[in-house]
PDB file of C-alpha atoms in Angstrom:
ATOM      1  CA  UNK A  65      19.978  -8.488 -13.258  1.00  0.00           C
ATOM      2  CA  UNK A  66      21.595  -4.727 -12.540  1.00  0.00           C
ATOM      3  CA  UNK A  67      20.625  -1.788 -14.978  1.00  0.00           C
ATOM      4  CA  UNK A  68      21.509   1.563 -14.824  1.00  0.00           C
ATOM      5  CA  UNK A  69      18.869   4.120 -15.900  1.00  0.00           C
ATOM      6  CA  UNK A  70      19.281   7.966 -14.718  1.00  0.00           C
ATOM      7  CA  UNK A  71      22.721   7.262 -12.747  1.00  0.00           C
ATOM      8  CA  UNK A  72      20.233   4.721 -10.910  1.00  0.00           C
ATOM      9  CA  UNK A  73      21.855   1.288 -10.628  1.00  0.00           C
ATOM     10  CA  UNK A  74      19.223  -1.071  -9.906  1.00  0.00           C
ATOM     11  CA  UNK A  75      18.228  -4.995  -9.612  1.00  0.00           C
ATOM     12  CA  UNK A  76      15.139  -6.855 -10.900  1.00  0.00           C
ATOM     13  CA  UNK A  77      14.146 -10.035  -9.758  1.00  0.00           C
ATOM     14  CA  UNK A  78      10.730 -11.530 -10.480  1.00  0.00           C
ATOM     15  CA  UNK A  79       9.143 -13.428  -7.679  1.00  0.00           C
ATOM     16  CA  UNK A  80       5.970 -14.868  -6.694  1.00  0.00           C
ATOM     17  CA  UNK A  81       5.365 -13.180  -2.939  1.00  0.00           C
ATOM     18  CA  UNK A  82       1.971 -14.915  -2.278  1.00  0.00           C
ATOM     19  CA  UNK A  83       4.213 -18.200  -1.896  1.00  0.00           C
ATOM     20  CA  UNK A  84       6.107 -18.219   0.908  1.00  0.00           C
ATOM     21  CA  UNK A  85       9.702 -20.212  -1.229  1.00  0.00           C
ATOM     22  CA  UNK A  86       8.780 -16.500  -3.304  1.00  0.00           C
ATOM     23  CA  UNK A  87       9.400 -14.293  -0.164  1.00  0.00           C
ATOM     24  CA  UNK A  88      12.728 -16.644   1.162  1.00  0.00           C
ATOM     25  CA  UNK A  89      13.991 -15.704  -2.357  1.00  0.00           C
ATOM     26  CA  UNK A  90      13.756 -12.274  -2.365  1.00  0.00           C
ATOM     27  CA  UNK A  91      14.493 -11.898   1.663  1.00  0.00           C
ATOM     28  CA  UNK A  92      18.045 -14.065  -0.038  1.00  0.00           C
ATOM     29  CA  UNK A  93      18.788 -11.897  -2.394  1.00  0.00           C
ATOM     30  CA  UNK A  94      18.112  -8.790  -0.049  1.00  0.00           C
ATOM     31  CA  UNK A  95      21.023 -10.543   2.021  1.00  0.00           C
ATOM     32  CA  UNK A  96      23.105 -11.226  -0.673  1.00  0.00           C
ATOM     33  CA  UNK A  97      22.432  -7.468  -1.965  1.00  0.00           C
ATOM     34  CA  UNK A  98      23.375  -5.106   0.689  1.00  0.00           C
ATOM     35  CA  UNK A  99      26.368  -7.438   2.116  1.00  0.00           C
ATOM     36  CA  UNK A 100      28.478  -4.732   1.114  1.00  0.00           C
ATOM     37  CA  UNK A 101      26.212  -2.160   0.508  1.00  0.00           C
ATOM     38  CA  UNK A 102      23.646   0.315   2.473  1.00  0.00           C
ATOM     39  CA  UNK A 103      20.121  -0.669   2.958  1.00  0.00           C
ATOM     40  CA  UNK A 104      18.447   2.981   3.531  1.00  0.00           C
ATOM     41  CA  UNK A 105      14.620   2.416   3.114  1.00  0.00           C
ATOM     42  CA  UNK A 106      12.433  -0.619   1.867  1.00  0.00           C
ATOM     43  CA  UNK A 107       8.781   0.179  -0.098  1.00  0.00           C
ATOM     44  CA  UNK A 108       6.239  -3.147   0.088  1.00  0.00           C
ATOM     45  CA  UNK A 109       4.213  -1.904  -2.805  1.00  0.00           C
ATOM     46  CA  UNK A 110       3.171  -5.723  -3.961  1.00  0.00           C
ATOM     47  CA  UNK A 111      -0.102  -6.272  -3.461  1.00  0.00           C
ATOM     48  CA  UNK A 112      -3.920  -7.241  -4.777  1.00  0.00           C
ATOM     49  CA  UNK A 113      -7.469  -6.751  -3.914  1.00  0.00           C
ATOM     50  CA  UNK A 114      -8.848  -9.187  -6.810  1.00  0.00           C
ATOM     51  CA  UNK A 115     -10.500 -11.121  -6.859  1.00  0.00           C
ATOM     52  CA  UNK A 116     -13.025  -9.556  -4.705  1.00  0.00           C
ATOM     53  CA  UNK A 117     -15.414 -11.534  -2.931  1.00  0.00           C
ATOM     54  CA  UNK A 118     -17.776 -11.165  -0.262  1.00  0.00           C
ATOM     55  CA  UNK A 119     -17.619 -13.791   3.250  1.00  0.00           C
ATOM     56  CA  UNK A 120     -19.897 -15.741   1.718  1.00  0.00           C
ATOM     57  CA  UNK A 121     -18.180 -16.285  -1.427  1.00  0.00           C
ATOM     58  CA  UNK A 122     -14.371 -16.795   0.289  1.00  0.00           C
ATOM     59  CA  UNK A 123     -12.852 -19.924   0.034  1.00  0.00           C
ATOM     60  CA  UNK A 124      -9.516 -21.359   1.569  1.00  0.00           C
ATOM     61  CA  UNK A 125      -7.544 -20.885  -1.360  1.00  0.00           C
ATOM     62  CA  UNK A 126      -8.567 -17.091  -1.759  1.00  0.00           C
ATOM     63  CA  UNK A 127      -8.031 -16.429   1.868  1.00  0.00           C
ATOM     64  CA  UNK A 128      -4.722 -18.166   2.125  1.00  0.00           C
ATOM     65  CA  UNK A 129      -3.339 -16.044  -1.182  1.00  0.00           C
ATOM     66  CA  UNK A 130      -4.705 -12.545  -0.298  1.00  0.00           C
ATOM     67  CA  UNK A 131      -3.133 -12.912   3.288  1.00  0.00           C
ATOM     68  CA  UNK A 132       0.107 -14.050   2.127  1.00  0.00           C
ATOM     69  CA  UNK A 133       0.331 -11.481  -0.108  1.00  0.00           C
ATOM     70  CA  UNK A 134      -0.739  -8.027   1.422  1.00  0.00           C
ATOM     71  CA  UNK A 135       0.146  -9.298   4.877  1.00  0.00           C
ATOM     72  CA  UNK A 136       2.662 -12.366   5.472  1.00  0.00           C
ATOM     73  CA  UNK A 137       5.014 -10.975   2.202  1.00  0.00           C
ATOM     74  CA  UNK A 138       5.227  -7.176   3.604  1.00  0.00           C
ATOM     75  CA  UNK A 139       5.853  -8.346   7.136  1.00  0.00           C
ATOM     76  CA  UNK A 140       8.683 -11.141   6.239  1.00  0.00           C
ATOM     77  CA  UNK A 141      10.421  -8.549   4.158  1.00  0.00           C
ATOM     78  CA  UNK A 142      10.116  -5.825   6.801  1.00  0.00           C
ATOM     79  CA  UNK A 143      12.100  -8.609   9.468  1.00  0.00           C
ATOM     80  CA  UNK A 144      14.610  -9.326   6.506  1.00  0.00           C
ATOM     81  CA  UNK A 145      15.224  -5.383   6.246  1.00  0.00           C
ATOM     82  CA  UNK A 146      15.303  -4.127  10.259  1.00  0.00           C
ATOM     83  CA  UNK A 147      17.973  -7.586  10.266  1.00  0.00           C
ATOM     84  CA  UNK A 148      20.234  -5.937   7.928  1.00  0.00           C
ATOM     85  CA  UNK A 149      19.886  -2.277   8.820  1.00  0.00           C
ATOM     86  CA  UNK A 150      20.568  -3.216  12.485  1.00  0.00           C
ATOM     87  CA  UNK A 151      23.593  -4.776  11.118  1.00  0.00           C
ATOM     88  CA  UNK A 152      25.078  -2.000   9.115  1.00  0.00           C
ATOM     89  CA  UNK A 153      28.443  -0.833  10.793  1.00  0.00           C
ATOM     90  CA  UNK A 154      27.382   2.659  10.171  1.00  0.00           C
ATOM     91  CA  UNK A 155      23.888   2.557  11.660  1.00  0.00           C
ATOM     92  CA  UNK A 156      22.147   5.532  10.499  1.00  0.00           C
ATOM     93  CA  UNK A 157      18.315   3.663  11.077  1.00  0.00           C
ATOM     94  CA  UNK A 158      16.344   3.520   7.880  1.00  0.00           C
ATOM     95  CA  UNK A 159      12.877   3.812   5.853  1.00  0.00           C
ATOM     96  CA  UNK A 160      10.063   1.266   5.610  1.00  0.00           C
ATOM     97  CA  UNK A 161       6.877   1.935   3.872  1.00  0.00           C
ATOM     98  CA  UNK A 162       4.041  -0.422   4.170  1.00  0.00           C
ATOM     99  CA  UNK A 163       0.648  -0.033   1.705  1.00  0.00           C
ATOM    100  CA  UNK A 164      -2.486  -0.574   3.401  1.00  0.00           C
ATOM    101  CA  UNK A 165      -6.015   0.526   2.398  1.00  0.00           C
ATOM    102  CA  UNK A 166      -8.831   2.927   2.881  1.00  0.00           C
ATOM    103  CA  UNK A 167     -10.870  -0.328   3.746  1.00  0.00           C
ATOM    104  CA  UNK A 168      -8.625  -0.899   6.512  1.00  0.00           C
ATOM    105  CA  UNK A 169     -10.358   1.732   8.565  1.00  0.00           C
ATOM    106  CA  UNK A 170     -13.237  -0.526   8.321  1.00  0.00           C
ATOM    107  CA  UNK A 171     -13.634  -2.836   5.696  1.00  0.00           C
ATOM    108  CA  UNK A 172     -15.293  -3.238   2.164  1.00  0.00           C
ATOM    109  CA  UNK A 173     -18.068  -5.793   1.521  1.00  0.00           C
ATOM    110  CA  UNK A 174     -17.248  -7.125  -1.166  1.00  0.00           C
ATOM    111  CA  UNK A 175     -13.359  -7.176  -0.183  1.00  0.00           C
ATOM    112  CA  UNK A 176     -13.631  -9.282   3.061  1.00  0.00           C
ATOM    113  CA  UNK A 177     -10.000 -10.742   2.746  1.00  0.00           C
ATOM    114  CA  UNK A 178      -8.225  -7.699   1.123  1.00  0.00           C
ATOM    115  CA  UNK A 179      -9.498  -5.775   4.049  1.00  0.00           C
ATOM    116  CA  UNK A 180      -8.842  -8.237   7.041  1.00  0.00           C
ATOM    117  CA  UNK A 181      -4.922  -8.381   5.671  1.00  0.00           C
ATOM    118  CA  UNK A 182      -4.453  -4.486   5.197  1.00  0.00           C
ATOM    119  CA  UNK A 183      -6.391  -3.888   8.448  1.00  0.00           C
ATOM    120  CA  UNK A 184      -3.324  -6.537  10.270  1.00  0.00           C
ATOM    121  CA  UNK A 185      -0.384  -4.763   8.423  1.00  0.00           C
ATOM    122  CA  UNK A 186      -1.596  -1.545   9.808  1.00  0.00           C
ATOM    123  CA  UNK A 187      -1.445  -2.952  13.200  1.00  0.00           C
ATOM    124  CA  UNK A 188       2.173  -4.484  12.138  1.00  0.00           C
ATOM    125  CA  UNK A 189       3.331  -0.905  10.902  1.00  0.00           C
ATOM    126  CA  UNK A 190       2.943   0.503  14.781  1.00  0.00           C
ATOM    127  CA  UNK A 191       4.027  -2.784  16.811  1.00  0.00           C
ATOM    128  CA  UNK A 192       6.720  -3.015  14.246  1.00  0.00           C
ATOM    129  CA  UNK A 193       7.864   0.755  14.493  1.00  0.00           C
ATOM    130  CA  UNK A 194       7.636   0.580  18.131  1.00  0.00           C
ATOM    131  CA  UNK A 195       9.822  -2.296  18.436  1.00  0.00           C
ATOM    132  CA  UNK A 196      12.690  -0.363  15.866  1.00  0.00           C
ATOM    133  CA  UNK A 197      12.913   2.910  17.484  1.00  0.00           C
ATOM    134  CA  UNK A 198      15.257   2.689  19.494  1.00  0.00           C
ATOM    135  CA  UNK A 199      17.611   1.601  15.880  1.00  0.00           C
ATOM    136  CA  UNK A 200      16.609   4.537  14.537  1.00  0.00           C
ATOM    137  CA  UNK A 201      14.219   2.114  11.833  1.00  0.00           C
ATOM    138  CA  UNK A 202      10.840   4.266  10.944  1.00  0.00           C
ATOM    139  CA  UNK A 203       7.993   2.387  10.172  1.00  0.00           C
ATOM    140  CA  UNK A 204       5.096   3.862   8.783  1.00  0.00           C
ATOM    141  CA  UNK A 205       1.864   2.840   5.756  1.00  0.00           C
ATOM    142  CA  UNK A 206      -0.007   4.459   3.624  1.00  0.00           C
ATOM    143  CA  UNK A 207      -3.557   3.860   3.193  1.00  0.00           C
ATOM    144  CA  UNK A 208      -4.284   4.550  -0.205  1.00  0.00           C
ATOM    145  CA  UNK A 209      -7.932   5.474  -1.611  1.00  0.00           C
ATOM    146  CA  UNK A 210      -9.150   3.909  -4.992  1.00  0.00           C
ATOM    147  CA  UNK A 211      -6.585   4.147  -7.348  1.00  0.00           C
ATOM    148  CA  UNK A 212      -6.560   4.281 -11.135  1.00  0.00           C
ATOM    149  CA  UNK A 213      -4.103   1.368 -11.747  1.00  0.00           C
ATOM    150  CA  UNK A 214      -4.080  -1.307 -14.220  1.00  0.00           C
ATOM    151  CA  UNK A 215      -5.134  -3.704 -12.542  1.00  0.00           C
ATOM    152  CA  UNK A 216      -8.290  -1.230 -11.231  1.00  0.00           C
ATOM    153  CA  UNK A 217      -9.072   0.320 -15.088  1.00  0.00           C
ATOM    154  CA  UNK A 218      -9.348  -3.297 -16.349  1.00  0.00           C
ATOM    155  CA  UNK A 219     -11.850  -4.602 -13.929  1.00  0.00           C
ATOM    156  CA  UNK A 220     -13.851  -1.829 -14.099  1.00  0.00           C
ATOM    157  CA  UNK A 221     -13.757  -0.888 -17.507  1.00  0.00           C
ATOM    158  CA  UNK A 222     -15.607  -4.443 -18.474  1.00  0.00           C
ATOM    159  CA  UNK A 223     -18.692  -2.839 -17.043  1.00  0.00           C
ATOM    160  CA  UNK A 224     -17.847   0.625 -18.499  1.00  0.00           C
ATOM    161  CA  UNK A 225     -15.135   1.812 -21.005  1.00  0.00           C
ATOM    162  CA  UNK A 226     -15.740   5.387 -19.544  1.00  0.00           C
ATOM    163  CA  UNK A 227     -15.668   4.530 -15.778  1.00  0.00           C
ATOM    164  CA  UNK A 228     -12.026   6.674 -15.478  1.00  0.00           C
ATOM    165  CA  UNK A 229     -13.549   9.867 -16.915  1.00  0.00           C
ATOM    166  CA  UNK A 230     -17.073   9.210 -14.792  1.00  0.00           C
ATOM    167  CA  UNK A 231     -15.020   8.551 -11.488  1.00  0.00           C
ATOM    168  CA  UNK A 232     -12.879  11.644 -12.455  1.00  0.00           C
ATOM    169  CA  UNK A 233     -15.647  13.561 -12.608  1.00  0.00           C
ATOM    170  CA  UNK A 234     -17.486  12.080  -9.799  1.00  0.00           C
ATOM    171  CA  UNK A 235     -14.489  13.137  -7.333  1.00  0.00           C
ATOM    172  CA  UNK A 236     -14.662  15.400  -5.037  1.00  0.00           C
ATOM    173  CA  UNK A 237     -10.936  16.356  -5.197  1.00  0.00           C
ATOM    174  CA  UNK A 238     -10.805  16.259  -9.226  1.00  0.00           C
ATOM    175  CA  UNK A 239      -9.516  12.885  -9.942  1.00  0.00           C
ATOM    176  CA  UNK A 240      -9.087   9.308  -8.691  1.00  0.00           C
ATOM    177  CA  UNK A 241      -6.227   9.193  -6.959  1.00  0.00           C
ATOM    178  CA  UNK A 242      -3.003   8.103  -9.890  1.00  0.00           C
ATOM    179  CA  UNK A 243      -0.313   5.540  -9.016  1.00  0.00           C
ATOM    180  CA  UNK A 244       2.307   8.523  -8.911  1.00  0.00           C
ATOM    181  CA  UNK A 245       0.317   9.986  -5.711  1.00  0.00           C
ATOM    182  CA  UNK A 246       1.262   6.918  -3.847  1.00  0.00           C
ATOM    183  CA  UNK A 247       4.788   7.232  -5.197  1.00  0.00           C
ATOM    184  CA  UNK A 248       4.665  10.619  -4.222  1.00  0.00           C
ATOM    185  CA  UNK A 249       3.995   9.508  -0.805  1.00  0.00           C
ATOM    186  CA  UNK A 250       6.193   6.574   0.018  1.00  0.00           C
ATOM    187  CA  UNK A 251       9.047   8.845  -1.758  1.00  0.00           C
ATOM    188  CA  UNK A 252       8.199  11.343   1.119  1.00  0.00           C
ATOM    189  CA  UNK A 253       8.361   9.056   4.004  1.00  0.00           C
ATOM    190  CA  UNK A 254      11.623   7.346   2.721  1.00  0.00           C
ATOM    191  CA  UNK A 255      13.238  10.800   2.149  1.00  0.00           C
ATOM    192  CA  UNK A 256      14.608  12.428   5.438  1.00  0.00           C
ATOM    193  CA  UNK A 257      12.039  14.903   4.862  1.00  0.00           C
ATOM    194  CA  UNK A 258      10.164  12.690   7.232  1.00  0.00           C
ATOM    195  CA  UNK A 259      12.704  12.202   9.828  1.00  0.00           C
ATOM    196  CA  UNK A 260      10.406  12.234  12.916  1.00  0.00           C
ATOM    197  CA  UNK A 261       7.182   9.939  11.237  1.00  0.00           C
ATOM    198  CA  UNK A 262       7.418   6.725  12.781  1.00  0.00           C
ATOM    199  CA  UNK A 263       4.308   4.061  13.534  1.00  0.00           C
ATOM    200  CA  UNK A 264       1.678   6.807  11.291  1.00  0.00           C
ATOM    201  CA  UNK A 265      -0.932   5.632   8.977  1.00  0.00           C
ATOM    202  CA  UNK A 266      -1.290   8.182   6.254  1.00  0.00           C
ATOM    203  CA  UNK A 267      -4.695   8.134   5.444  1.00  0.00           C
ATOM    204  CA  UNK A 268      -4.073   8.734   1.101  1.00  0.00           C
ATOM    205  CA  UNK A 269      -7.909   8.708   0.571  1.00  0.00           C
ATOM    206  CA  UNK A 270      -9.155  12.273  -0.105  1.00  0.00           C
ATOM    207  CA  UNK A 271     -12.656  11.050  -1.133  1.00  0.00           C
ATOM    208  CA  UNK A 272     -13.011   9.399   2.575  1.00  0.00           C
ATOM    209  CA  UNK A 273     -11.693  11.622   5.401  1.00  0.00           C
ATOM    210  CA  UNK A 274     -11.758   9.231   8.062  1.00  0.00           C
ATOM    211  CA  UNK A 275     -13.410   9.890  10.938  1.00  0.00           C
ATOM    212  CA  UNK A 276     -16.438  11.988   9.463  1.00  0.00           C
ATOM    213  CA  UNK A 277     -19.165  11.287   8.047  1.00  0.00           C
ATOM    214  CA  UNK A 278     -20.244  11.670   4.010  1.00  0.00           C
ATOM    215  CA  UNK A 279     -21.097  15.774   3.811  1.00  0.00           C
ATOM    216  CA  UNK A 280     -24.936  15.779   2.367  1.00  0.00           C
ATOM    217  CA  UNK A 281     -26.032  16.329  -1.091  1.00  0.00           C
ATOM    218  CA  UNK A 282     -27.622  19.639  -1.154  1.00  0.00           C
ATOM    219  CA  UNK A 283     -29.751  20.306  -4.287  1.00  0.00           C
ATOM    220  CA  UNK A 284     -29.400  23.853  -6.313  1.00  0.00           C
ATOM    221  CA  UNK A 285     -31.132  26.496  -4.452  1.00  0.00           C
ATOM    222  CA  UNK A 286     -34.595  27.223  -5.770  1.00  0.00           C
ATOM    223  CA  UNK A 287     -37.707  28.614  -4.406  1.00  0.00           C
ATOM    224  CA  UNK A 288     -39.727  25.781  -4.760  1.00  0.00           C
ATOM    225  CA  UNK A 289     -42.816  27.578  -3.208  1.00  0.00           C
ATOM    226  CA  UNK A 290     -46.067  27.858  -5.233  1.00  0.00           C
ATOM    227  CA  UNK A 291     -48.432  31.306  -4.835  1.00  0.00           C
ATOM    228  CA  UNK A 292     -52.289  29.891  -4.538  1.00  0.00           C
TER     229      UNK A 292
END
């Protein structure tokens, strides 16, 4: 269904992209789409780290969905989209921007899967951006930090209704990281702003600078000595 909203014309189409008949339909209607018009940048923003289990508590089922969603979905829809850029009579490259994870640097207990499937697309990202440059096609992903989105404020506010303000506080930078930083971002590497970013991970985690370690906690400064 088109819409216009802000001299934006746009499409919505609801699909399930952990099933692969769910990815064929959109990868379709991408076809179908940009026939006559130009494909400049794609955004794989679907994704989900729930429900979160350790290796011990994975089962097939959960494997098989959080792979085909943050891994097989993104890549199949990144082939669909170098296809029709490459075939664009005016070949001007294009934009792809792939979401990944902070736990991709290295993985999160308790998110064995989820981290596994954003660890591959990262590796996808650079095989897949050195395979388009030539076409002028940049590939890059963000690694996003924890994020305050719905889906994040509901499972943790069952344990605490004031977990937002605490991890606001908590923060080194201020705040959790919002869903319009990672807009923000991908807007960035679409934009030709970015022109000469191809295969990069952009690490979007300011509370984990990867690479270094944790700074230490120093308590206030007081002269703890005692006069005998």
């Amino acid at each position: 269904e088109w819409t216009t909203k802000e001299g934006c014309q746009m499409q919505y189409t609801k699909s399930n992209l952990a099933s692969k008949d769910g990815v064929q339909e959109i990868m379709i209607k991408m076809r179908s789409t940009f026939a006559n018009k130009r494909l400049d940048g794609l955004a794989n923003v679907a994704g989900k780290s729930f429900p979160r289990a350790t290796i011990e508590q994975i089962d097939f089922d959960l494997f098989d969905q959080m792979i085909a969603l943050n891994c097989r979905a993104p890549i199949f829809l990144m082939k669909e989209a170098i296809s029709i850029i490459k075939q664009q009579r005016s070949n001007k490259g294009g934009s792809i921007v792939n979401i990944s994870s902070d736990a991709a640097f290295g993985g999160a207990t308790d998110m064995f899967v989820y981290s596994l499937a954003k660890a591959a697309l990262v590796n996808a990202t650079k095989a897949a951006a050195l395979n388009c440059q030539s076409y002028q096609i940049r590939i890059n992903t963000v690694a996003m930090g924890q994020t305050a989105t719905e889906s994040e404020l509901a499972f943790q506010s069952k344990s605490d209704q004031d977990w937002l303000s605490k991890a606001d506080a908590q923060h080194p930078m201020g705040r959790l990281l919002r869903p319009i930083d990672i807009v923000a971002s991908i807007g960035h590497l679409l934009s030709p702003a970015s022109r000469m970013i191809t295969g990069s991970v952009i690490p979007l985690c300011p509370e984990f600078i990867v690479g270094t370690l944790p700074p230490p906690h120093h308590q206030d400064d007081k002269d703890t000595s005692s006069n005998n």
